[in-house]
Amino acid sequence: MDLSFSSTQKLLRDSAAKFLSAECPYARVKEIEDSEQGYDPVIWAQMADLGWLGCALPEEYGGTASSFVDLIIIQEEIGRRLAPSPFFSTVVQCSELIRAGGSEEQKSELLNAIAEGRLIMSLAQYEPEASYLESGIKMQATPQGDQYILSGVKMFAMDANICGKLITAARVPDMGVTLFLVDADHPDISISKIPTIGKDNACEVILNNAAVPKSDVIGEVGDGWELLEKMNAKAAVAKAAEMVGGSKACVTMAGEYAKMREQYGVPIGGNQAIQHYLANMLVAYDTSYSYLYQVACMVDEGRDFALEASTLKACCNQNYKFISERAVQIHGAIGTTRECDISLFYRKAKACEYACGDTFLHLDNIADSLL
């Protein structure tokens, strides 16, 4: 497997790094985190102009038909700068569900709007039990004439507070999990942000007898879980890319601090304990980085990557947590403060750990494949 980057991909990485460094420094990240919107519409529009929002989409729907590796490069740079945006919820999760299961009319309307930056979307899958499993989707969708009536509570719907449409998973009696396209301004829906350690746009969505036309089903009735499983495997790889980017930033920042910070007249990097910390952090990062692009290439080659996606996400969950913890320790007491940028990564590592499956879920998947 050739894991080398093309000249175009190197240019994409360089331009993404320069753009995010200029438009979203860590001081701006903190401002956006503290805002009600939780994202910057100007930066979002610039991402659309750069073609990032349509990079995973076919050209007939306004995209650039780029490779999955290209998407991973962008997601890695977003993770390196911790840029708050609805990129993951809209471009990675919802675009993939629409592309895989949507009707031609849905694809034409929604994917073009996403690529142009006119539509933000949110996936409402999880419920108060916070289960990743199919059995955890208990919201009922009751047929009534030419509509379905949806009632229940969804949790951790990312960017629901700023989205135009939600993809909501609910259970149709005798048919199973089905995906519904729901307007975010529906009169029978309420959306509120949940305070989380990640200071992100995780939301609670309450549907109270919300009527949804049968024409707004994505895919076939009862096929929703299959669509979610396939999407979540890709999304886990993309989330791992974000974590790898954050891990690299932690290693770099901790190394620079260790060379600059002095105690008893010498840099703390001269201490053997700090050197061991940094060496172990780099080994953990290199393991995650190499495996990330191996799995991303498998996606582009059309190979079965479900097991590798679970292995990668479990690996990144553990390594990002380890690296960010060590980075905070190297910074000392200041590493836990809001003023110190490294604390941003420590919180983000915890938030990312639970996206697209926690470590226990993915280790269970790996064990099931072995036994």
CSV table of C-alpha atoms in Angstrom, one decimal:
chain,number,residue,atom,x,y,z
A,1,MET,CA,0.0,0.0,0.0
A,2,ASP,CA,1.4,3.4,-1.1
A,3,LEU,CA,0.9,5.8,1.8
A,4,SER,CA,2.8,8.7,0.3
A,5,PHE,CA,0.9,12.0,-0.4
A,6,SER,CA,0.5,13.4,-3.9
A,7,SER,CA,1.7,17.0,-4.6
A,8,THR,CA,-1.9,18.1,-4.6
A,9,GLN,CA,-2.5,16.6,-1.2
A,10,LYS,CA,0.7,18.2,0.2
A,11,LEU,CA,-0.6,21.6,-1.1
A,12,LEU,CA,-4.0,20.9,0.5
A,13,ARG,CA,-2.4,20.3,3.8
A,14,ASP,CA,-0.2,23.4,3.6
A,15,SER,CA,-3.1,25.6,2.6
A,16,ALA,CA,-5.4,24.2,5.3
A,17,ALA,CA,-2.7,24.7,8.0
A,18,LYS,CA,-2.1,28.3,6.9
A,19,PHE,CA,-5.7,29.2,6.6
A,20,LEU,CA,-6.7,27.8,10.0
A,21,SER,CA,-3.6,29.3,11.7
A,22,ALA,CA,-4.4,32.7,10.4
A,23,GLU,CA,-8.2,32.7,10.8
A,24,CYS,CA,-8.6,30.6,13.9
A,25,PRO,CA,-5.7,31.0,16.4
A,26,TYR,CA,-6.3,29.5,19.9
A,27,ALA,CA,-7.4,32.9,21.3
A,28,ARG,CA,-10.2,32.9,18.7
A,29,VAL,CA,-11.0,29.3,19.5
A,30,LYS,CA,-11.7,30.3,23.1
A,31,GLU,CA,-14.0,33.1,21.9
A,32,ILE,CA,-16.0,30.9,19.7
A,33,GLU,CA,-16.3,28.2,22.4
A,34,ASP,CA,-17.8,30.9,24.7
A,35,SER,CA,-20.2,32.1,22.1
A,36,GLU,CA,-23.8,30.9,21.9
A,37,GLN,CA,-23.4,29.9,18.2
A,38,GLY,CA,-20.3,27.9,18.9
A,39,TYR,CA,-18.9,28.5,15.4
A,40,ASP,CA,-17.8,31.4,13.2
A,41,PRO,CA,-20.1,32.0,10.1
A,42,VAL,CA,-17.4,33.9,8.3
A,43,ILE,CA,-14.9,31.0,8.7
A,44,TRP,CA,-17.6,28.6,7.6
A,45,ALA,CA,-18.2,30.6,4.4
A,46,GLN,CA,-14.5,30.7,3.7
A,47,MET,CA,-14.4,26.9,4.1
A,48,ALA,CA,-17.1,26.7,1.5
A,49,ASP,CA,-15.1,29.0,-0.9
A,50,LEU,CA,-12.1,26.7,-0.4
A,51,GLY,CA,-14.2,23.7,-1.5
A,52,TRP,CA,-13.8,21.9,1.8
A,53,LEU,CA,-17.6,21.4,2.3
A,54,GLY,CA,-18.0,19.6,-0.9
A,55,CYS,CA,-14.8,17.7,-0.9
A,56,ALA,CA,-16.6,14.4,-0.2
A,57,LEU,CA,-19.4,14.9,-2.7
A,58,PRO,CA,-19.7,14.0,-6.4
A,59,GLU,CA,-19.4,16.8,-8.9
A,60,GLU,CA,-23.1,16.6,-9.9
A,61,TYR,CA,-24.0,17.7,-6.4
A,62,GLY,CA,-21.6,20.7,-6.3
A,63,GLY,CA,-18.7,18.7,-4.9
A,64,THR,CA,-15.1,18.1,-6.0
A,65,ALA,CA,-15.2,14.3,-5.9
A,66,SER,CA,-12.0,14.3,-3.8
A,67,SER,CA,-10.6,11.2,-2.2
A,68,PHE,CA,-11.3,10.2,1.4
A,69,VAL,CA,-7.7,10.8,2.2
A,70,ASP,CA,-8.2,14.4,1.2
A,71,LEU,CA,-11.1,14.7,3.6
A,72,ILE,CA,-8.9,13.2,6.3
A,73,ILE,CA,-6.2,15.7,5.7
A,74,ILE,CA,-8.6,18.6,6.2
A,75,GLN,CA,-10.1,16.9,9.3
A,76,GLU,CA,-6.6,16.4,10.8
A,77,GLU,CA,-5.7,20.1,10.3
A,78,ILE,CA,-9.0,21.1,11.9
A,79,GLY,CA,-8.0,18.9,14.9
A,80,ARG,CA,-4.6,20.4,15.0
A,81,ARG,CA,-6.0,24.0,15.3
A,82,LEU,CA,-9.2,22.8,17.3
A,83,ALA,CA,-11.2,25.0,14.9
A,84,PRO,CA,-14.9,24.9,16.1
A,85,SER,CA,-17.2,24.3,13.2
A,86,PRO,CA,-20.1,22.1,12.0
A,87,PHE,CA,-17.7,20.4,9.6
A,88,PHE,CA,-17.9,16.9,11.2
A,89,SER,CA,-21.7,16.9,11.7
A,90,THR,CA,-22.5,18.3,8.3
A,91,VAL,CA,-19.8,17.2,5.9
A,92,VAL,CA,-18.8,13.9,7.5
A,93,GLN,CA,-21.9,12.5,9.1
A,94,CYS,CA,-25.0,14.0,7.3
A,95,SER,CA,-23.5,14.3,3.8
A,96,GLU,CA,-22.5,10.7,3.9
A,97,LEU,CA,-26.0,9.5,5.0
A,98,ILE,CA,-27.7,11.6,2.3
A,99,ARG,CA,-25.2,10.5,-0.4
A,100,ALA,CA,-25.7,6.8,0.6
A,101,GLY,CA,-29.4,6.7,1.2
A,102,GLY,CA,-31.1,9.8,-0.1
A,103,SER,CA,-33.4,10.1,-3.1
A,104,GLU,CA,-32.2,11.9,-6.1
A,105,GLU,CA,-34.3,14.9,-5.2
A,106,GLN,CA,-32.9,14.9,-1.6
A,107,LYS,CA,-29.3,14.6,-2.9
A,108,SER,CA,-29.7,17.4,-5.4
A,109,GLU,CA,-31.3,19.8,-3.0
A,110,LEU,CA,-29.3,19.1,0.2
A,111,LEU,CA,-25.9,18.2,-1.0
A,112,ASN,CA,-25.6,21.3,-3.3
A,113,ALA,CA,-26.7,23.5,-0.3
A,114,ILE,CA,-24.1,21.9,1.9
A,115,ALA,CA,-21.3,22.3,-0.6
A,116,GLU,CA,-22.2,26.0,-1.0
A,117,GLY,CA,-22.2,26.6,2.7
A,118,ARG,CA,-26.0,27.4,2.8
A,119,LEU,CA,-27.0,24.4,4.9
A,120,ILE,CA,-25.8,23.1,8.2
A,121,MET,CA,-27.1,19.7,9.3
A,122,SER,CA,-27.1,17.7,12.5
A,123,LEU,CA,-27.5,14.0,13.3
A,124,ALA,CA,-29.9,13.1,16.1
A,125,GLN,CA,-29.1,9.5,16.8
A,126,TYR,CA,-28.4,9.1,20.6
A,127,GLU,CA,-30.9,9.1,23.4
A,128,PRO,CA,-30.8,9.6,27.1
A,129,GLU,CA,-29.4,6.1,27.7
A,130,ALA,CA,-26.4,7.1,25.6
A,131,SER,CA,-26.3,3.7,23.9
A,132,TYR,CA,-24.3,3.3,20.7
A,133,LEU,CA,-26.3,0.2,19.8
A,134,GLU,CA,-29.4,-0.3,17.6
A,135,SER,CA,-31.4,-1.2,20.7
A,136,GLY,CA,-30.6,2.2,22.1
A,137,ILE,CA,-32.9,3.9,19.5
A,138,LYS,CA,-36.3,3.9,21.2
A,139,MET,CA,-37.9,7.0,19.7
A,140,GLN,CA,-41.2,6.0,18.0
A,141,ALA,CA,-42.2,7.1,14.6
A,142,THR,CA,-46.0,6.4,14.3
A,143,PRO,CA,-47.5,6.3,10.8
A,144,GLN,CA,-50.5,8.6,10.4
A,145,GLY,CA,-51.9,9.1,6.9
A,146,ASP,CA,-49.1,10.5,4.7
A,147,GLN,CA,-47.0,11.4,7.7
A,148,TYR,CA,-45.0,10.0,10.6
A,149,ILE,CA,-45.4,11.4,14.1
A,150,LEU,CA,-42.1,11.5,16.0
A,151,SER,CA,-42.0,11.8,19.8
A,152,GLY,CA,-39.0,11.5,22.2
A,153,VAL,CA,-35.7,13.0,23.3
A,154,LYS,CA,-32.4,13.0,21.4
A,155,MET,CA,-29.1,13.8,23.1
A,156,PHE,CA,-25.7,14.9,22.0
A,157,ALA,CA,-26.9,16.1,18.6
A,158,MET,CA,-23.9,18.1,17.4
A,159,ASP,CA,-24.6,21.5,16.0
A,160,ALA,CA,-28.4,21.1,16.3
A,161,ASN,CA,-28.6,24.7,17.7
A,162,ILE,CA,-27.3,26.1,14.4
A,163,CYS,CA,-28.6,23.6,11.8
A,164,GLY,CA,-31.3,24.0,9.2
A,165,LYS,CA,-32.2,20.3,9.1
A,166,LEU,CA,-31.7,17.3,11.3
A,167,ILE,CA,-31.4,13.6,10.4
A,168,THR,CA,-33.4,11.9,13.1
A,169,ALA,CA,-33.3,8.2,13.8
A,170,ALA,CA,-36.6,6.7,15.1
A,171,ARG,CA,-38.2,3.3,15.2
A,172,VAL,CA,-41.2,2.5,12.9
A,173,PRO,CA,-43.4,-0.2,14.4
A,174,ASP,CA,-42.8,-3.6,12.9
A,175,MET,CA,-40.2,-2.1,10.5
A,176,GLY,CA,-37.2,-1.0,12.6
A,177,VAL,CA,-34.9,2.0,12.7
A,178,THR,CA,-35.6,4.6,10.0
A,179,LEU,CA,-34.0,8.0,9.2
A,180,PHE,CA,-36.1,11.1,8.9
A,181,LEU,CA,-35.3,14.5,7.6
A,182,VAL,CA,-36.7,17.1,10.0
A,183,ASP,CA,-36.7,20.9,9.8
A,184,ALA,CA,-34.9,22.4,12.8
A,185,ASP,CA,-37.5,25.1,13.0
A,186,HIS,CA,-40.4,22.6,13.2
A,187,PRO,CA,-42.9,24.0,15.7
A,188,ASP,CA,-43.0,20.8,17.7
A,189,ILE,CA,-39.3,20.6,18.2
A,190,SER,CA,-37.2,22.3,20.9
A,191,ILE,CA,-33.4,22.4,20.8
A,192,SER,CA,-31.0,23.5,23.7
A,193,LYS,CA,-27.3,23.3,24.2
A,194,ILE,CA,-25.8,20.9,26.8
A,195,PRO,CA,-22.9,22.2,28.8
A,196,THR,CA,-20.1,19.7,28.1
A,197,ILE,CA,-16.4,19.4,28.9
A,198,GLY,CA,-15.7,19.9,25.2
A,199,LYS,CA,-17.5,23.3,25.2
A,200,ASP,CA,-19.0,22.3,21.9
A,201,ASN,CA,-22.4,22.4,20.3
A,202,ALA,CA,-23.8,19.1,21.8
A,203,CYS,CA,-27.5,19.6,22.0
A,204,GLU,CA,-30.7,18.1,23.5
A,205,VAL,CA,-33.5,17.8,20.9
A,206,ILE,CA,-37.0,17.2,22.1
A,207,LEU,CA,-39.7,16.1,19.6
A,208,ASN,CA,-43.2,16.4,20.8
A,209,ASN,CA,-45.6,14.8,18.3
A,210,ALA,CA,-43.6,16.3,15.4
A,211,ALA,CA,-45.3,15.4,12.1
A,212,VAL,CA,-42.8,14.5,9.3
A,213,PRO,CA,-44.0,13.8,5.7
A,214,LYS,CA,-43.4,10.2,4.5
A,215,SER,CA,-41.5,11.7,1.6
A,216,ASP,CA,-38.8,12.9,4.1
A,217,VAL,CA,-37.6,9.4,4.9
A,218,ILE,CA,-33.9,8.9,4.0
A,219,GLY,CA,-33.5,5.5,2.4
A,220,GLU,CA,-36.0,2.7,2.8
A,221,VAL,CA,-38.2,2.4,5.9
A,222,GLY,CA,-36.4,0.0,8.3
A,223,ASP,CA,-32.9,0.5,6.7
A,224,GLY,CA,-31.8,3.3,9.0
A,225,TRP,CA,-29.5,1.2,11.2
A,226,GLU,CA,-27.6,-0.2,8.2
A,227,LEU,CA,-27.0,3.4,6.9
A,228,LEU,CA,-25.9,4.5,10.3
A,229,GLU,CA,-23.4,1.7,10.7
A,230,LYS,CA,-21.8,2.3,7.4
A,231,MET,CA,-21.6,6.1,8.0
A,232,ASN,CA,-20.3,5.7,11.6
A,233,ALA,CA,-17.4,3.5,10.4
A,234,LYS,CA,-16.2,6.3,8.1
A,235,ALA,CA,-17.0,9.0,10.7
A,236,ALA,CA,-14.9,7.1,13.3
A,237,VAL,CA,-11.9,7.3,10.9
A,238,ALA,CA,-12.6,11.0,10.4
A,239,LYS,CA,-12.9,11.7,14.1
A,240,ALA,CA,-9.6,9.7,14.6
A,241,ALA,CA,-8.0,12.2,12.1
A,242,GLU,CA,-9.1,15.1,14.3
A,243,MET,CA,-7.6,13.4,17.3
A,244,VAL,CA,-4.3,12.7,15.5
A,245,GLY,CA,-4.1,16.4,14.6
A,246,GLY,CA,-4.6,17.3,18.2
A,247,SER,CA,-2.1,14.8,19.3
A,248,LYS,CA,0.6,16.3,17.0
A,249,ALA,CA,-0.1,19.8,18.4
A,250,CYS,CA,0.3,18.5,22.0
A,251,VAL,CA,3.6,16.9,21.2
A,252,THR,CA,4.9,20.1,19.5
A,253,MET,CA,3.7,22.5,22.2
A,254,ALA,CA,5.0,20.3,25.1
A,255,GLY,CA,8.4,20.0,23.4
A,256,GLU,CA,8.6,23.7,22.9
A,257,TYR,CA,7.6,24.4,26.4
A,258,ALA,CA,10.2,21.9,27.8
A,259,LYS,CA,12.9,23.7,25.9
A,260,MET,CA,11.8,27.2,27.1
A,261,ARG,CA,10.7,26.7,30.7
A,262,GLU,CA,13.7,26.8,33.2
A,263,GLN,CA,14.0,25.5,36.7
A,264,TYR,CA,17.1,25.9,38.8
A,265,GLY,CA,18.7,27.7,35.8
A,266,VAL,CA,18.2,24.9,33.2
A,267,PRO,CA,15.4,24.0,30.8
A,268,ILE,CA,13.1,21.3,32.2
A,269,GLY,CA,13.6,19.3,29.0
A,270,GLY,CA,17.0,18.4,30.4
A,271,ASN,CA,15.3,16.2,33.0
A,272,GLN,CA,15.2,12.6,32.2
A,273,ALA,CA,11.5,12.2,33.3
A,274,ILE,CA,10.4,14.9,30.8
A,275,GLN,CA,12.5,13.3,28.0
A,276,HIS,CA,10.8,10.0,28.6
A,277,TYR,CA,7.4,11.7,28.6
A,278,LEU,CA,8.1,13.3,25.3
A,279,ALA,CA,9.5,10.2,23.7
A,280,ASN,CA,6.5,8.1,24.8
A,281,MET,CA,4.1,10.8,23.5
A,282,LEU,CA,5.8,10.8,20.1
A,283,VAL,CA,5.7,7.0,19.9
A,284,ALA,CA,1.9,7.1,20.6
A,285,TYR,CA,1.4,9.8,18.0
A,286,ASP,CA,3.4,8.1,15.3
A,287,THR,CA,1.4,4.9,15.9
A,288,SER,CA,-1.9,6.7,15.5
A,289,TYR,CA,-0.8,8.7,12.5
A,290,SER,CA,0.6,5.8,10.5
A,291,TYR,CA,-2.5,3.6,11.2
A,292,LEU,CA,-4.9,6.5,10.3
A,293,TYR,CA,-3.6,6.8,6.7
A,294,GLN,CA,-3.5,3.0,6.3
A,295,VAL,CA,-7.2,2.8,7.1
A,296,ALA,CA,-8.0,5.9,5.0
A,297,CYS,CA,-6.4,4.4,2.0
A,298,MET,CA,-8.5,1.2,2.6
A,299,VAL,CA,-11.6,3.4,2.3
A,300,ASP,CA,-10.4,4.9,-1.0
A,301,GLU,CA,-9.6,1.4,-2.3
A,302,GLY,CA,-13.1,0.1,-1.5
A,303,ARG,CA,-11.9,-2.5,0.9
A,304,ASP,CA,-13.8,-3.7,4.0
A,305,PHE,CA,-12.4,-1.4,6.8
A,306,ALA,CA,-15.0,-1.8,9.6
A,307,LEU,CA,-12.7,-3.7,11.9
A,308,GLU,CA,-9.8,-1.4,11.2
A,309,ALA,CA,-12.0,1.6,11.9
A,310,SER,CA,-12.8,0.2,15.3
A,311,THR,CA,-9.1,-0.6,16.0
A,312,LEU,CA,-8.1,2.9,14.9
A,313,LYS,CA,-10.7,4.7,17.0
A,314,ALA,CA,-9.8,2.6,20.1
A,315,CYS,CA,-6.1,3.4,19.5
A,316,CYS,CA,-6.7,7.1,19.1
A,317,ASN,CA,-9.0,7.3,22.1
A,318,GLN,CA,-6.3,6.0,24.3
A,319,ASN,CA,-3.3,7.7,22.7
A,320,TYR,CA,-4.9,11.2,22.5
A,321,LYS,CA,-5.9,10.9,26.2
A,322,PHE,CA,-2.3,9.8,27.1
A,323,ILE,CA,-0.6,12.5,25.0
A,324,SER,CA,-2.8,15.4,26.2
A,325,GLU,CA,-2.4,14.3,29.8
A,326,ARG,CA,1.3,14.2,29.6
A,327,ALA,CA,1.4,17.5,27.8
A,328,VAL,CA,-0.6,19.1,30.6
A,329,GLN,CA,1.8,17.6,33.2
A,330,ILE,CA,4.8,19.0,31.4
A,331,HIS,CA,3.3,22.4,31.5
A,332,GLY,CA,2.8,22.1,35.3
A,333,ALA,CA,-0.1,23.8,37.2
A,334,ILE,CA,-0.6,26.4,34.5
A,335,GLY,CA,-1.5,23.5,32.1
A,336,THR,CA,-4.9,23.2,33.6
A,337,THR,CA,-5.9,26.9,33.3
A,338,ARG,CA,-8.1,28.5,30.6
A,339,GLU,CA,-5.3,30.9,29.8
A,340,CYS,CA,-2.9,28.0,28.8
A,341,ASP,CA,-3.7,26.7,25.3
A,342,ILE,CA,-2.7,23.1,26.1
A,343,SER,CA,-5.8,22.8,28.3
A,344,LEU,CA,-7.9,23.1,25.2
A,345,PHE,CA,-6.6,19.8,23.9
A,346,TYR,CA,-7.0,18.0,27.2
A,347,ARG,CA,-10.7,18.8,27.2
A,348,LYS,CA,-11.1,18.0,23.5
A,349,ALA,CA,-9.5,14.6,23.9
A,350,LYS,CA,-12.2,13.6,26.4
A,351,ALA,CA,-15.0,14.9,24.1
A,352,CYS,CA,-13.6,13.1,21.1
A,353,GLU,CA,-13.3,9.9,23.0
A,354,TYR,CA,-17.1,9.4,23.0
A,355,ALA,CA,-17.8,10.5,19.4
A,356,CYS,CA,-18.6,7.5,17.1
A,357,GLY,CA,-18.1,5.0,19.9
A,358,ASP,CA,-16.0,4.9,23.0
A,359,THR,CA,-13.1,2.6,23.7
A,360,PHE,CA,-15.2,-0.1,25.2
A,361,LEU,CA,-17.5,-0.3,22.2
A,362,HIS,CA,-14.6,-0.6,19.7
A,363,LEU,CA,-12.8,-3.2,21.8
A,364,ASP,CA,-16.0,-5.2,21.9
A,365,ASN,CA,-16.1,-5.0,18.1
A,366,ILE,CA,-12.5,-6.2,17.9
A,367,ALA,CA,-13.2,-9.1,20.3
A,368,ASP,CA,-16.3,-10.1,18.4
A,369,SER,CA,-14.2,-10.4,15.2
A,370,LEU,CA,-11.6,-12.6,16.9
A,371,LEU,CA,-13.9,-15.0,18.6
